[in-house]
Protein backbone atom coordinates (compact mmCIF):
# COMPACT_ATOMS: atom_id res chain seq x y z
CA UNK A 1 0.00 0.00 0.00
CA UNK A 2 1.37 3.41 -0.94
CA UNK A 3 1.71 6.17 1.66
CA UNK A 4 0.83 9.57 0.24
CA UNK A 5 1.28 13.13 1.42
CA UNK A 6 -1.90 14.85 2.58
CA UNK A 7 -1.91 17.01 -0.55
CA UNK A 8 -1.62 14.07 -2.95
CA UNK A 9 -3.81 11.75 -0.91
CA UNK A 10 -6.78 14.06 -0.71
CA UNK A 11 -6.42 14.95 -4.36
CA UNK A 12 -7.01 11.27 -5.17
CA UNK A 13 -9.69 10.89 -2.51
CA UNK A 14 -11.67 13.96 -3.55
CA UNK A 15 -14.02 12.23 -6.06
CA UNK A 16 -15.26 9.72 -3.44
CA UNK A 17 -14.69 11.69 -0.24
CA UNK A 18 -18.36 12.59 0.27
CA UNK A 19 -19.17 9.05 1.44
CA UNK A 20 -19.44 9.01 5.22
CA UNK A 21 -17.19 6.65 7.18
CA UNK A 22 -17.02 5.36 10.75
CA UNK A 23 -14.47 8.07 11.53
CA UNK A 24 -16.49 10.95 10.08
CA UNK A 25 -19.71 9.73 11.73
CA UNK A 26 -18.07 9.57 15.16
CA UNK A 27 -16.33 12.89 14.57
CA UNK A 28 -19.66 14.58 13.84
CA UNK A 29 -21.08 13.28 17.12
CA UNK A 30 -18.02 14.57 18.96
CA UNK A 31 -18.51 18.13 17.73
CA UNK A 32 -22.26 17.98 18.37
CA UNK A 33 -21.58 16.90 21.97
CA UNK A 34 -19.54 20.06 22.63
CA UNK A 35 -22.65 22.12 21.80
CA UNK A 36 -20.73 25.24 20.78
CA UNK A 37 -23.30 27.36 18.89
CA UNK A 38 -22.42 28.65 15.44
CA UNK A 39 -25.78 30.05 14.33
CA UNK A 40 -25.27 33.66 13.29
CA UNK A 41 -21.57 33.50 14.17
CA UNK A 42 -18.47 34.09 12.07
CA UNK A 43 -17.25 30.55 11.45
CA UNK A 44 -14.04 29.24 9.88
CA UNK A 45 -13.61 25.59 8.94
CA UNK A 46 -9.85 25.19 8.57
CA UNK A 47 -9.26 22.05 6.47
CA UNK A 48 -12.89 21.95 5.38
CA UNK A 49 -12.61 19.21 2.76
CA UNK A 50 -15.70 19.30 0.55
CA UNK A 51 -17.36 21.89 2.81
CA UNK A 52 -20.20 19.57 3.81
CA UNK A 53 -19.97 20.56 7.49
CA UNK A 54 -20.39 24.25 6.67
CA UNK A 55 -23.49 23.90 4.52
CA UNK A 56 -25.85 23.18 7.39
CA UNK A 57 -24.15 25.33 9.99
CA UNK A 58 -26.42 28.42 9.71
CA UNK A 59 -23.45 30.66 10.49
CA UNK A 60 -23.66 34.37 9.82
CA UNK A 61 -20.44 34.06 7.83
CA UNK A 62 -19.08 30.65 6.85
CA UNK A 63 -15.62 30.30 5.31
CA UNK A 64 -13.74 27.10 4.54
CA UNK A 65 -10.13 26.61 3.57
CA UNK A 66 -8.38 23.43 2.50
CA UNK A 67 -4.87 22.55 1.40
CA UNK A 68 -6.21 20.54 -1.55
CA UNK A 69 -8.08 22.63 -4.18
CA UNK A 70 -9.66 19.50 -5.67
CA UNK A 71 -11.57 18.96 -2.42
CA UNK A 72 -13.32 22.33 -2.51
CA UNK A 73 -16.90 22.68 -3.85
CA UNK A 74 -17.12 23.22 -7.60
CA UNK A 75 -20.53 24.91 -7.54
CA UNK A 76 -21.52 28.29 -6.14
CA UNK A 77 -22.76 28.17 -2.55
CA UNK A 78 -23.58 30.61 0.25
CA UNK A 79 -20.24 29.71 1.86
CA UNK A 80 -16.83 31.03 0.83
CA UNK A 81 -13.91 28.71 0.08
CA UNK A 82 -10.21 29.09 -0.62
CA UNK A 83 -7.14 26.88 -0.95
CA UNK A 84 -4.80 27.51 1.97
CA UNK A 85 -2.65 25.82 4.60
CA UNK A 86 -3.82 25.73 8.22
CA UNK A 87 -0.28 26.79 9.19
CA UNK A 88 -0.62 30.08 7.28
CA UNK A 89 -4.25 31.24 7.34
CA UNK A 90 -5.07 34.16 4.99
CA UNK A 91 -7.19 36.10 7.50
CA UNK A 92 -6.82 39.00 9.86
CA UNK A 93 -6.38 38.35 13.58
CA UNK A 94 -9.54 37.89 15.68
CA UNK A 95 -11.65 37.48 12.54
CA UNK A 96 -13.86 34.57 13.71
CA UNK A 97 -16.09 33.66 16.64
CA UNK A 98 -15.69 29.92 16.14
CA UNK A 99 -12.88 28.05 14.40
CA UNK A 100 -13.07 24.38 13.45
CA UNK A 101 -10.08 22.23 12.53
CA UNK A 102 -11.46 18.75 12.11
CA UNK A 103 -9.51 15.55 11.37
CA UNK A 104 -6.62 17.53 9.92
CA UNK A 105 -3.86 18.06 12.48
CA UNK A 106 -2.82 14.41 12.33
CA UNK A 107 -1.43 15.21 8.88
CA UNK A 108 0.86 17.90 10.34
CA UNK A 109 4.12 16.75 11.95
CA UNK A 110 4.29 19.57 14.53
CA UNK A 111 1.39 21.31 16.26
CA UNK A 112 2.86 24.69 17.20
CA UNK A 113 2.31 26.45 13.86
CA UNK A 114 -1.29 25.37 13.27
CA UNK A 115 -2.36 26.15 16.82
CA UNK A 116 -0.71 29.58 16.60
CA UNK A 117 -2.76 30.31 13.48
CA UNK A 118 -6.03 28.85 14.79
CA UNK A 119 -5.70 30.99 17.93
CA UNK A 120 -4.67 34.10 16.01
CA UNK A 121 -7.78 34.21 13.82
CA UNK A 122 -10.16 33.47 16.72
CA UNK A 123 -11.45 36.44 18.68
CA UNK A 124 -10.76 36.60 22.44
CA UNK A 125 -13.51 34.66 24.16
CA UNK A 126 -14.24 32.68 21.00
CA UNK A 127 -13.91 28.93 20.60
CA UNK A 128 -11.59 26.63 18.66
CA UNK A 129 -12.72 23.04 18.14
CA UNK A 130 -10.14 20.47 17.08
CA UNK A 131 -10.69 16.81 16.28
CA UNK A 132 -8.04 14.25 15.45
CA UNK A 133 -7.57 10.56 14.77
CA UNK A 134 -7.28 9.11 18.28
CA UNK A 135 -3.78 8.02 19.36
CA UNK A 136 -5.23 4.83 20.83
CA UNK A 137 -6.57 3.88 17.40
CA UNK A 138 -3.15 4.50 15.86
CA UNK A 139 -1.51 2.37 18.54
CA UNK A 140 -4.00 -0.39 17.80
CA UNK A 141 -2.85 -0.42 14.17
CA UNK A 142 -5.51 1.73 12.52
CA UNK A 143 -4.30 3.91 9.67
CA UNK A 144 -5.72 6.84 7.69
CA UNK A 145 -6.65 4.97 4.51
CA UNK A 146 -9.11 5.39 1.64
CA UNK A 147 -10.11 3.80 -1.67
CA UNK A 148 -9.74 5.80 -4.84
CA UNK A 149 -12.13 5.61 -7.80
CA UNK A 150 -10.39 2.47 -9.10
CA UNK A 151 -10.78 0.70 -5.76
CA UNK A 152 -7.07 0.90 -4.89
CA UNK A 153 -6.32 1.46 -1.20
CA UNK A 154 -3.95 4.26 -0.18
CA UNK A 155 -2.63 5.42 3.16
CA UNK A 156 -2.20 9.11 3.94
CA UNK A 157 0.77 10.17 6.03
CA UNK A 158 -0.24 10.55 9.64
CA UNK A 159 1.47 11.80 12.80
CA UNK A 160 0.25 10.67 16.20
CA UNK A 161 -0.54 13.55 18.57
CA UNK A 162 -1.61 12.87 22.15
CA UNK A 163 -4.15 14.85 24.11
CA UNK A 164 -1.32 16.35 26.17
CA UNK A 165 0.50 17.33 22.98
CA UNK A 166 -2.56 19.14 21.67
CA UNK A 167 -3.18 20.91 24.98
CA UNK A 168 0.45 22.04 25.36
CA UNK A 169 0.61 23.47 21.84
CA UNK A 170 -2.76 25.16 22.27
CA UNK A 171 -1.85 26.63 25.64
CA UNK A 172 1.30 28.16 24.17
CA UNK A 173 -0.94 29.84 21.57
CA UNK A 174 -3.28 31.37 24.22
CA UNK A 175 -5.97 28.70 24.00
CA UNK A 176 -7.43 27.16 27.16
CA UNK A 177 -8.77 23.60 26.94
CA UNK A 178 -12.34 23.45 28.23
CA UNK A 179 -13.38 19.88 27.48
CA UNK A 180 -12.26 16.82 25.55
CA UNK A 181 -14.08 13.81 24.17
CA UNK A 182 -12.85 10.28 23.41
CA UNK A 183 -15.35 8.95 20.86
CA UNK A 184 -15.32 5.14 20.78
CA UNK A 185 -16.54 2.49 18.35
CA UNK A 186 -19.96 1.37 19.51
CA UNK A 187 -23.57 0.66 18.47
CA UNK A 188 -24.03 4.03 16.75
CA UNK A 189 -21.62 2.95 13.96
CA UNK A 190 -22.29 -0.79 13.86
CA UNK A 191 -24.26 -0.37 10.61
CA UNK A 192 -21.10 0.74 8.79
CA UNK A 193 -19.51 -2.60 9.64
CA UNK A 194 -22.66 -4.51 8.71
CA UNK A 195 -22.83 -2.90 5.27
CA UNK A 196 -19.18 -3.80 4.69
CA UNK A 197 -19.74 -7.38 5.96
CA UNK A 198 -17.19 -6.74 8.73
CA UNK A 199 -19.21 -7.43 11.89
CA UNK A 200 -16.37 -9.57 13.25
CA UNK A 201 -14.09 -6.50 13.03
CA UNK A 202 -16.72 -4.48 14.88
CA UNK A 203 -16.83 -7.08 17.66
CA UNK A 204 -13.04 -6.87 17.99
CA UNK A 205 -12.92 -3.06 17.95
CA UNK A 206 -15.94 -2.14 20.08
CA UNK A 207 -14.88 0.28 22.80
CA UNK A 208 -11.75 1.44 20.93
CA UNK A 209 -11.39 5.26 20.90
CA UNK A 210 -11.31 6.37 17.27
CA UNK A 211 -11.73 10.16 17.45
CA UNK A 212 -10.27 12.67 19.89
CA UNK A 213 -12.05 16.01 20.20
CA UNK A 214 -11.07 19.10 22.18
CA UNK A 215 -12.79 22.46 22.59
CA UNK A 216 -10.70 25.49 23.52
CA UNK A 217 -11.45 29.07 24.50
CA UNK A 218 -9.29 31.92 23.19
CA UNK A 219 -7.76 33.87 26.06
CA UNK A 220 -7.53 37.65 26.04
Short mmCIF file of N, CA and C in Angstrom, two decimals, residues 43-51 54 62-75 77 79-86 88-91 96:
data_model
loop_
_atom_site.label_atom_id
_atom_site.label_comp_id
_atom_site.label_asym_id
_atom_site.label_seq_id
_atom_site.Cartn_x
_atom_site.Cartn_y
_atom_site.Cartn_z
N UNK A 43 -17.78 31.90 11.31
CA UNK A 43 -17.25 30.55 11.45
C UNK A 43 -16.21 30.26 10.38
N UNK A 44 -15.07 29.73 10.81
CA UNK A 44 -14.04 29.24 9.88
C UNK A 44 -13.90 27.74 10.05
N UNK A 45 -13.93 27.02 8.94
CA UNK A 45 -13.61 25.59 8.94
C UNK A 45 -12.25 25.45 8.27
N UNK A 46 -11.21 25.30 9.08
CA UNK A 46 -9.85 25.19 8.57
C UNK A 46 -9.55 23.72 8.27
N UNK A 47 -9.33 23.42 6.99
CA UNK A 47 -9.26 22.05 6.47
C UNK A 47 -10.67 21.51 6.31
N UNK A 48 -11.44 22.21 5.50
CA UNK A 48 -12.89 21.95 5.38
C UNK A 48 -13.24 20.80 4.47
N UNK A 49 -12.27 20.27 3.70
CA UNK A 49 -12.61 19.21 2.76
C UNK A 49 -13.59 19.70 1.72
N UNK A 50 -14.68 18.96 1.55
CA UNK A 50 -15.70 19.30 0.55
C UNK A 50 -16.66 20.38 1.04
N UNK A 51 -16.50 20.84 2.27
CA UNK A 51 -17.36 21.89 2.81
C UNK A 51 -18.69 21.40 3.33
N UNK A 54 -20.00 22.85 6.65
CA UNK A 54 -20.39 24.25 6.67
C UNK A 54 -21.80 24.48 6.15
N UNK A 62 -19.69 31.97 6.85
CA UNK A 62 -19.08 30.65 6.85
C UNK A 62 -17.99 30.60 5.78
N UNK A 63 -16.75 30.36 6.22
CA UNK A 63 -15.62 30.30 5.31
C UNK A 63 -14.88 28.98 5.54
N UNK A 64 -14.52 28.32 4.45
CA UNK A 64 -13.74 27.10 4.54
C UNK A 64 -12.46 27.21 3.75
N UNK A 65 -11.38 26.70 4.31
CA UNK A 65 -10.13 26.61 3.57
C UNK A 65 -9.65 25.17 3.59
N UNK A 66 -8.94 24.78 2.54
CA UNK A 66 -8.38 23.43 2.50
C UNK A 66 -7.09 23.46 1.69
N UNK A 67 -6.16 22.62 2.08
CA UNK A 67 -4.87 22.55 1.40
C UNK A 67 -5.00 22.04 -0.03
N UNK A 68 -6.06 21.23 -0.27
CA UNK A 68 -6.21 20.54 -1.55
C UNK A 68 -7.33 21.19 -2.36
N UNK A 69 -7.02 21.95 -3.41
CA UNK A 69 -8.08 22.63 -4.18
C UNK A 69 -9.12 21.67 -4.74
N UNK A 70 -8.72 20.45 -5.09
CA UNK A 70 -9.66 19.50 -5.67
C UNK A 70 -10.77 19.10 -4.70
N UNK A 71 -10.55 19.30 -3.41
CA UNK A 71 -11.57 18.96 -2.42
C UNK A 71 -12.67 20.02 -2.33
N UNK A 72 -12.38 21.23 -2.72
CA UNK A 72 -13.32 22.33 -2.51
C UNK A 72 -14.52 22.23 -3.44
N UNK A 73 -15.69 22.75 -3.02
CA UNK A 73 -16.90 22.68 -3.85
C UNK A 73 -16.69 23.33 -5.21
N UNK A 74 -17.26 22.71 -6.23
CA UNK A 74 -17.12 23.22 -7.60
C UNK A 74 -18.29 24.10 -8.01
N UNK A 75 -19.35 24.12 -7.20
CA UNK A 75 -20.53 24.91 -7.54
C UNK A 75 -20.66 26.07 -6.55
N UNK A 77 -21.99 28.39 -3.77
CA UNK A 77 -22.76 28.17 -2.55
C UNK A 77 -22.82 29.48 -1.76
N UNK A 79 -21.48 29.69 1.10
CA UNK A 79 -20.24 29.71 1.86
C UNK A 79 -19.10 30.17 0.95
N UNK A 80 -18.01 30.59 1.57
CA UNK A 80 -16.83 31.03 0.83
C UNK A 80 -15.72 30.03 1.06
N UNK A 81 -14.96 29.73 -0.01
CA UNK A 81 -13.91 28.71 0.08
C UNK A 81 -12.63 29.22 -0.58
N UNK A 82 -11.51 28.74 -0.05
CA UNK A 82 -10.21 29.09 -0.62
C UNK A 82 -9.22 27.97 -0.32
N UNK A 83 -8.22 27.83 -1.18
CA UNK A 83 -7.14 26.88 -0.95
C UNK A 83 -6.07 27.54 -0.09
N UNK A 84 -5.79 26.93 1.06
CA UNK A 84 -4.80 27.51 1.97
C UNK A 84 -4.36 26.45 2.97
N UNK A 85 -3.23 26.70 3.61
CA UNK A 85 -2.65 25.82 4.60
C UNK A 85 -3.04 26.30 5.99
N UNK A 86 -3.42 25.37 6.86
CA UNK A 86 -3.82 25.73 8.22
C UNK A 86 -2.66 26.38 8.99
N UNK A 88 -0.80 28.71 7.78
CA UNK A 88 -0.62 30.08 7.28
C UNK A 88 -1.98 30.58 6.78
N UNK A 89 -2.88 30.88 7.70
CA UNK A 89 -4.25 31.24 7.34
C UNK A 89 -4.32 32.66 6.78
N UNK A 90 -5.04 32.85 5.67
CA UNK A 90 -5.07 34.16 4.99
C UNK A 90 -6.14 35.10 5.54
N UNK A 91 -6.16 35.27 6.87
CA UNK A 91 -7.19 36.10 7.50
C UNK A 91 -6.56 37.02 8.53
N UNK A 96 -12.77 35.55 13.60
CA UNK A 96 -13.86 34.57 13.71
C UNK A 96 -14.27 34.35 15.16
#
